[in-house]
DNA sequence: CGGCATCCGTTCCGATACTG
DNA sequence: CAGTATCGGAACGGATGCCG
């Protein structure tokens, strides 16, 4: 049972009336993460939405091995992708988007599209803000 | 002129073929930010998409005064909202979403909706992952 | 090849105190 | 009321080395 706050004039505190703001907040931060977005979108562009570690590493410019590993672990833990290991030589590990991960594609792409369409406007706004200051 | 990398097997490196991956990356991190999302969505729910500082502070549970100020400054700088000060006593400052900020509403809401619909599945996946480990 | 462990500088962010 | 300034802990994240 949560404590209710009767003083709040704005109910948007709970993000469109959601019951567990902390959970939503935590998950939003996670799916809004820079590397998570790049990783998921990179996998999404492949025919089978599947790739091995080294492919992802080369496909995502600027990602360190450490961050790639950590991000992959988190997404696997959250059920957004699967990890499959083939004990060959050399070792091969493949990652693939789950249905849950694929369901995230549409909203995530929406955000990326907005950025793609509007980042120049944002740049202009920054310049204007700097000039006015 | 950017250097071309002919060895890359995956072109998704540039986020759906975008020209400036760094800019997109930076902006994605920003609009994917926890407090930015809460702030924009909180404003969006108001009739005039406008509120004063203290309203926002009370409406967004867990936000510190410092983070609210910083987030507001960033969003103002990026042209997503405006700041208007009324030199009364007591002082009053109002923030309002710009057209650019409003255009971000739809994609952002899409992400929030996904989280709202699927966070329980994610929680289950985490439990299963912990058990299997 | 695909990791994990460690170190270590940087950034983030909450708490606190103070101001117009 | 709406900030700014400062401090210190926590988290982030790159570099490096080692291993199955």
Short mmCIF file of C-alpha atoms (C1' of nucleotides) in Angstrom, two decimals:
data_model
loop_
_atom_site.label_atom_id
_atom_site.label_comp_id
_atom_site.label_asym_id
_atom_site.label_seq_id
_atom_site.Cartn_x
_atom_site.Cartn_y
_atom_site.Cartn_z
CA UNK A 1 0.00 0.00 0.00
CA UNK A 2 1.38 3.33 -1.05
CA UNK A 3 0.87 6.54 0.79
CA UNK A 4 -1.44 8.90 -1.00
CA UNK A 5 -0.58 12.53 -1.42
CA UNK A 6 -3.74 14.57 -1.36
CA UNK A 7 -1.92 17.85 -1.91
CA UNK A 8 -0.86 17.19 -5.47
CA UNK A 9 -2.63 19.52 -7.91
CA UNK A 10 -1.26 17.68 -10.95
CA UNK A 11 -2.01 13.99 -11.38
CA UNK A 12 0.54 13.59 -14.14
CA UNK A 13 2.89 12.68 -11.37
CA UNK A 14 2.11 9.08 -12.09
CA UNK A 15 2.84 9.26 -15.79
CA UNK A 16 -0.61 9.01 -17.28
CA UNK A 17 -2.08 7.38 -14.21
CA UNK A 18 0.34 4.54 -13.88
CA UNK A 19 0.36 2.57 -10.68
CA UNK A 20 4.10 2.12 -10.20
CA UNK A 21 5.96 5.31 -11.12
CA UNK A 22 9.28 3.95 -9.91
CA UNK A 23 9.11 0.93 -12.20
CA UNK A 24 8.10 3.04 -15.17
CA UNK A 25 10.83 5.50 -14.41
CA UNK A 26 13.48 2.84 -14.14
CA UNK A 27 12.43 1.13 -17.34
CA UNK A 28 12.15 4.41 -19.23
CA UNK A 29 15.69 5.24 -18.30
CA UNK A 30 16.74 1.84 -19.56
CA UNK A 31 15.02 1.85 -22.93
CA UNK A 32 15.99 5.47 -23.38
CA UNK A 33 19.62 4.53 -22.92
CA UNK A 34 21.91 5.46 -25.76
CA UNK A 35 23.54 2.06 -26.26
CA UNK A 36 20.33 0.12 -25.78
CA UNK A 37 18.65 2.05 -28.56
CA UNK A 38 21.56 1.61 -30.93
CA UNK A 39 21.85 -2.05 -30.12
CA UNK A 40 18.18 -2.86 -30.63
CA UNK A 41 17.94 -0.79 -33.79
CA UNK A 42 21.05 -2.42 -35.19
CA UNK A 43 19.62 -5.88 -34.62
CA UNK A 44 16.28 -4.79 -36.02
CA UNK A 45 17.76 -3.91 -39.39
CA UNK A 46 19.02 -7.42 -40.00
CA UNK A 47 16.78 -9.88 -41.89
CA UNK A 48 16.59 -12.31 -38.98
CA UNK A 49 17.19 -9.68 -36.31
CA UNK A 50 20.15 -11.73 -35.25
CA UNK A 51 23.89 -11.07 -35.10
CA UNK A 52 27.02 -12.21 -33.33
CA UNK A 53 28.98 -10.19 -30.84
CA UNK A 54 31.73 -9.02 -33.16
CA UNK A 55 29.24 -7.89 -35.78
CA UNK A 56 27.48 -5.71 -33.27
CA UNK A 57 30.77 -4.35 -32.03
CA UNK A 58 31.76 -3.23 -35.51
CA UNK A 59 28.28 -2.03 -36.39
CA UNK A 60 27.96 0.37 -33.48
CA UNK A 61 30.62 3.03 -33.75
CA UNK A 62 32.12 4.20 -30.50
CA UNK A 63 30.86 1.41 -28.29
CA UNK A 64 33.43 -0.20 -26.06
CA UNK A 65 33.55 -3.93 -25.55
CA UNK A 66 32.66 -3.43 -21.93
CA UNK A 67 29.54 -1.38 -22.64
CA UNK A 68 28.43 -3.71 -25.39
CA UNK A 69 28.68 -6.66 -23.03
CA UNK A 70 26.91 -4.89 -20.20
CA UNK A 71 24.13 -3.61 -22.45
CA UNK A 72 23.62 -7.04 -23.97
CA UNK A 73 23.40 -8.60 -20.51
CA UNK A 74 20.83 -6.08 -19.36
CA UNK A 75 18.66 -6.52 -22.43
CA UNK A 76 18.91 -10.29 -22.12
CA UNK A 77 17.94 -10.07 -18.47
CA UNK A 78 14.96 -7.90 -19.35
CA UNK A 79 13.79 -10.40 -21.94
CA UNK A 80 14.34 -8.16 -24.96
CA UNK A 81 16.85 -10.42 -26.65
CA UNK A 82 18.22 -13.94 -26.40
CA UNK A 83 21.79 -15.10 -26.18
CA UNK A 84 22.87 -18.33 -27.85
CA UNK A 85 26.39 -19.73 -27.61
CA UNK A 86 27.97 -22.17 -30.06
CA UNK A 87 31.03 -23.87 -28.51
CA UNK A 88 33.03 -23.94 -31.70
CA UNK A 89 36.53 -22.72 -32.41
CA UNK A 90 36.57 -19.88 -32.65
CA UNK A 91 33.75 -19.33 -30.24
CA UNK A 92 30.53 -17.95 -31.67
CA UNK A 93 27.74 -16.20 -29.78
CA UNK A 94 24.60 -14.89 -31.40
CA UNK A 95 22.01 -12.46 -30.13
CA UNK A 96 18.46 -12.20 -31.42
CA UNK A 97 15.52 -9.95 -30.63
CA UNK A 98 12.65 -11.63 -28.80
CA UNK A 99 9.00 -10.85 -29.61
CA UNK A 100 9.04 -8.50 -26.63
CA UNK A 101 12.12 -6.78 -28.00
CA UNK A 102 10.52 -6.52 -31.42
CA UNK A 103 7.41 -4.95 -29.93
CA UNK A 104 9.61 -2.13 -28.69
CA UNK A 105 10.76 -1.38 -32.22
CA UNK A 106 7.86 0.77 -33.28
CA UNK A 107 7.87 3.26 -30.38
CA UNK A 108 11.65 3.38 -30.39
CA UNK A 109 11.77 4.07 -34.10
CA UNK A 110 9.26 6.85 -33.56
CA UNK A 111 11.66 8.57 -31.23
CA UNK A 112 14.58 8.13 -33.59
CA UNK A 113 12.55 9.52 -36.47
CA UNK A 114 11.70 12.60 -34.45
CA UNK A 115 15.35 13.21 -33.67
CA UNK A 116 16.32 12.67 -37.28
CA UNK A 117 13.72 15.15 -38.43
CA UNK A 118 14.27 17.80 -35.78
CA UNK A 119 17.89 17.81 -34.64
CA UNK A 120 18.69 20.71 -36.92
CA UNK A 121 15.96 22.78 -35.29
CA UNK A 122 17.39 21.92 -31.91
CA UNK A 123 20.82 23.02 -33.05
CA UNK A 124 19.40 26.30 -34.22
CA UNK A 125 17.63 26.78 -30.90
CA UNK A 126 20.90 26.24 -29.06
CA UNK A 127 22.65 28.84 -31.15
CA UNK A 128 19.85 31.33 -30.60
CA UNK A 129 19.88 30.62 -26.88
CA UNK A 130 23.62 31.18 -26.70
CA UNK A 131 23.34 34.45 -28.59
CA UNK A 132 20.56 35.76 -26.40
CA UNK A 133 22.38 34.90 -23.19
CA UNK B 1 33.83 15.18 -45.23
CA UNK B 2 33.68 12.05 -43.19
CA UNK B 3 35.95 9.08 -43.56
CA UNK B 4 34.17 6.09 -45.05
CA UNK B 5 34.57 2.69 -43.52
CA UNK B 6 34.30 0.10 -46.24
CA UNK B 7 34.72 -2.82 -43.89
CA UNK B 8 31.44 -2.42 -42.04
CA UNK B 9 29.05 -5.26 -42.79
CA UNK B 10 26.15 -3.51 -41.05
CA UNK B 11 25.05 -0.08 -42.15
CA UNK B 12 22.80 0.38 -39.17
CA UNK B 13 25.81 2.00 -37.57
CA UNK B 14 24.41 5.29 -38.66
CA UNK B 15 20.98 4.80 -37.18
CA UNK B 16 18.84 4.28 -40.20
CA UNK B 17 21.27 5.99 -42.52
CA UNK B 18 21.60 9.23 -40.67
CA UNK B 19 24.38 11.61 -41.58
CA UNK B 20 25.46 12.70 -38.12
CA UNK B 21 25.43 9.76 -35.69
CA UNK B 22 26.98 11.77 -32.88
CA UNK B 23 24.27 14.42 -32.99
CA UNK B 24 21.53 11.82 -33.12
CA UNK B 25 23.12 9.91 -30.30
CA UNK B 26 23.45 12.95 -28.12
CA UNK B 27 19.90 14.07 -28.72
CA UNK B 28 18.47 10.59 -28.22
CA UNK B 29 20.13 10.38 -24.85
CA UNK B 30 18.63 13.73 -24.01
CA UNK B 31 15.03 13.08 -25.03
CA UNK B 32 15.30 9.59 -23.57
CA UNK B 33 16.28 11.09 -20.25
CA UNK B 34 14.10 10.20 -17.30
CA UNK B 35 13.44 13.70 -16.00
CA UNK B 36 13.00 15.20 -19.47
CA UNK B 37 10.27 12.71 -20.27
CA UNK B 38 8.47 13.26 -16.99
CA UNK B 39 8.75 17.01 -17.33
CA UNK B 40 7.45 17.19 -20.88
CA UNK B 41 4.66 14.75 -20.23
CA UNK B 42 3.63 16.61 -17.11
CA UNK B 43 3.38 19.86 -19.03
CA UNK B 44 1.56 18.09 -21.85
CA UNK B 45 -1.28 17.03 -19.61
CA UNK B 46 -2.18 20.58 -18.69
CA UNK B 47 -4.81 22.43 -20.76
CA UNK B 48 -2.40 25.13 -21.85
CA UNK B 49 0.73 22.99 -21.51
CA UNK B 50 1.97 25.56 -19.10
CA UNK B 51 2.94 25.51 -15.44
CA UNK B 52 5.05 27.30 -12.91
CA UNK B 53 8.15 25.96 -11.26
CA UNK B 54 6.61 24.91 -7.97
CA UNK B 55 3.77 23.09 -9.71
CA UNK B 56 6.21 21.02 -11.68
CA UNK B 57 8.24 20.34 -8.58
CA UNK B 58 5.23 18.95 -6.76
CA UNK B 59 3.90 17.12 -9.80
CA UNK B 60 7.04 15.12 -10.43
CA UNK B 61 7.69 12.85 -7.45
CA UNK B 62 11.31 12.33 -6.55
CA UNK B 63 12.79 15.15 -8.57
CA UNK B 64 15.19 17.41 -6.73
CA UNK B 65 15.12 21.15 -7.14
CA UNK B 66 18.51 20.97 -8.71
CA UNK B 67 17.56 18.42 -11.37
CA UNK B 68 14.33 20.21 -12.15
CA UNK B 69 16.21 23.43 -12.75
CA UNK B 70 18.89 21.76 -14.84
CA UNK B 71 16.39 19.83 -16.92
CA UNK B 72 14.28 22.93 -17.50
CA UNK B 73 17.35 24.88 -18.61
CA UNK B 74 18.37 22.16 -21.05
CA UNK B 75 14.92 21.86 -22.57
CA UNK B 76 14.68 25.62 -22.86
CA UNK B 77 18.07 25.76 -24.53
CA UNK B 78 16.99 23.05 -26.97
CA UNK B 79 13.88 24.99 -27.87
CA UNK B 80 11.40 22.49 -26.44
CA UNK B 81 9.89 24.88 -23.93
CA UNK B 82 9.85 28.58 -23.08
CA UNK B 83 10.54 30.30 -19.80
CA UNK B 84 8.64 33.39 -18.80
CA UNK B 85 9.31 35.33 -15.61
CA UNK B 86 6.87 37.64 -13.85
CA UNK B 87 8.68 39.93 -11.41
CA UNK B 88 5.94 39.91 -8.81
CA UNK B 89 6.05 39.16 -5.12
CA UNK B 90 6.24 36.37 -4.70
CA UNK B 91 8.19 35.70 -7.87
CA UNK B 92 6.41 33.68 -10.54
CA UNK B 93 7.99 31.80 -13.42
CA UNK B 94 6.04 29.83 -15.99
CA UNK B 95 7.16 27.22 -18.45
CA UNK B 96 5.30 26.26 -21.60
CA UNK B 97 5.86 23.72 -24.35
CA UNK B 98 6.84 25.16 -27.72
CA UNK B 99 5.49 23.73 -30.98
CA UNK B 100 8.75 21.81 -31.28
CA UNK B 101 8.26 20.41 -27.81
CA UNK B 102 4.69 19.48 -28.62
CA UNK B 103 5.78 17.67 -31.74
CA UNK B 104 7.85 15.41 -29.52
CA UNK B 105 4.78 14.40 -27.56
CA UNK B 106 3.52 11.68 -29.84
CA UNK B 107 6.74 9.61 -30.15
CA UNK B 108 7.50 10.10 -26.46
CA UNK B 109 4.05 8.95 -25.45
CA UNK B 110 4.56 5.88 -27.60
CA UNK B 111 7.57 4.92 -25.55
CA UNK B 112 5.76 5.53 -22.28
CA UNK B 113 2.82 3.45 -23.44
CA UNK B 114 5.10 0.56 -24.29
CA UNK B 115 6.65 0.67 -20.85
CA UNK B 116 3.24 0.87 -19.21
CA UNK B 117 2.02 -2.13 -21.17
CA UNK B 118 5.11 -4.29 -20.86
CA UNK B 119 6.88 -3.58 -17.61
CA UNK B 120 5.27 -6.58 -15.97
CA UNK B 121 6.66 -8.85 -18.68
CA UNK B 122 10.07 -7.35 -18.11
CA UNK B 123 9.77 -8.00 -14.40
CA UNK B 124 8.87 -11.61 -15.10
CA UNK B 125 11.84 -11.96 -17.44
CA UNK B 126 14.14 -10.68 -14.73
CA UNK B 127 12.84 -13.20 -12.25
CA UNK B 128 13.25 -16.01 -14.76
CA UNK B 129 16.75 -14.85 -15.60
CA UNK B 130 17.68 -14.76 -11.94
CA UNK B 131 16.32 -18.23 -11.37
CA UNK B 132 18.14 -19.69 -14.34
CA UNK B 133 21.43 -18.17 -13.31
"C1'" DC C 1 36.13 -14.98 -30.42
"C1'" DG C 2 33.70 -13.40 -26.56
"C1'" DG C 3 33.96 -12.41 -22.65
"C1'" DC C 4 35.15 -10.94 -17.24
"C1'" DA C 5 37.91 -8.35 -13.56
"C1'" DT C 6 40.20 -4.33 -12.23
"C1'" DC C 7 41.60 0.26 -12.17
"C1'" DC C 8 40.57 4.96 -12.44
"C1'" DG C 9 39.15 9.47 -14.21
"C1'" DT C 10 34.64 11.76 -15.32
"C1'" DT C 11 30.04 12.72 -14.84
"C1'" DC C 12 25.85 12.60 -12.41
"C1'" DC C 13 22.96 13.85 -8.84
"C1'" DG C 14 21.00 14.47 -4.11
"C1'" DA C 15 21.59 17.23 0.04
"C1'" DT C 16 22.38 21.47 1.95
"C1'" DA C 17 22.94 26.28 2.46
"C1'" DC C 18 22.30 30.77 0.74
"C1'" DT C 19 20.10 34.74 -2.33
"C1'" DG C 20 16.98 38.11 -4.99
"C1'" DC D 1 8.93 31.56 -4.99
"C1'" DA D 2 12.56 30.34 -7.87
"C1'" DG D 3 16.46 29.83 -8.19
"C1'" DT D 4 22.32 29.48 -7.57
"C1'" DA D 5 26.59 27.45 -5.37
"C1'" DT D 6 29.04 23.93 -3.40
"C1'" DC D 7 30.20 19.46 -1.69
"C1'" DG D 8 30.62 14.49 -1.58
"C1'" DG D 9 29.04 9.98 -2.67
"C1'" DA D 10 27.52 7.05 -6.36
"C1'" DA D 11 27.29 5.59 -10.91
"C1'" DC D 12 29.13 5.68 -15.58
"C1'" DG D 13 32.28 4.29 -18.77
"C1'" DG D 14 36.98 3.78 -21.16
"C1'" DA D 15 41.48 1.27 -20.98
"C1'" DT D 16 43.89 -2.64 -19.96
"C1'" DG D 17 45.02 -7.34 -18.97
"C1'" DC D 18 43.75 -12.12 -18.55
"C1'" DC D 19 41.13 -16.33 -19.75
"C1'" DG D 20 38.19 -20.33 -21.80
#
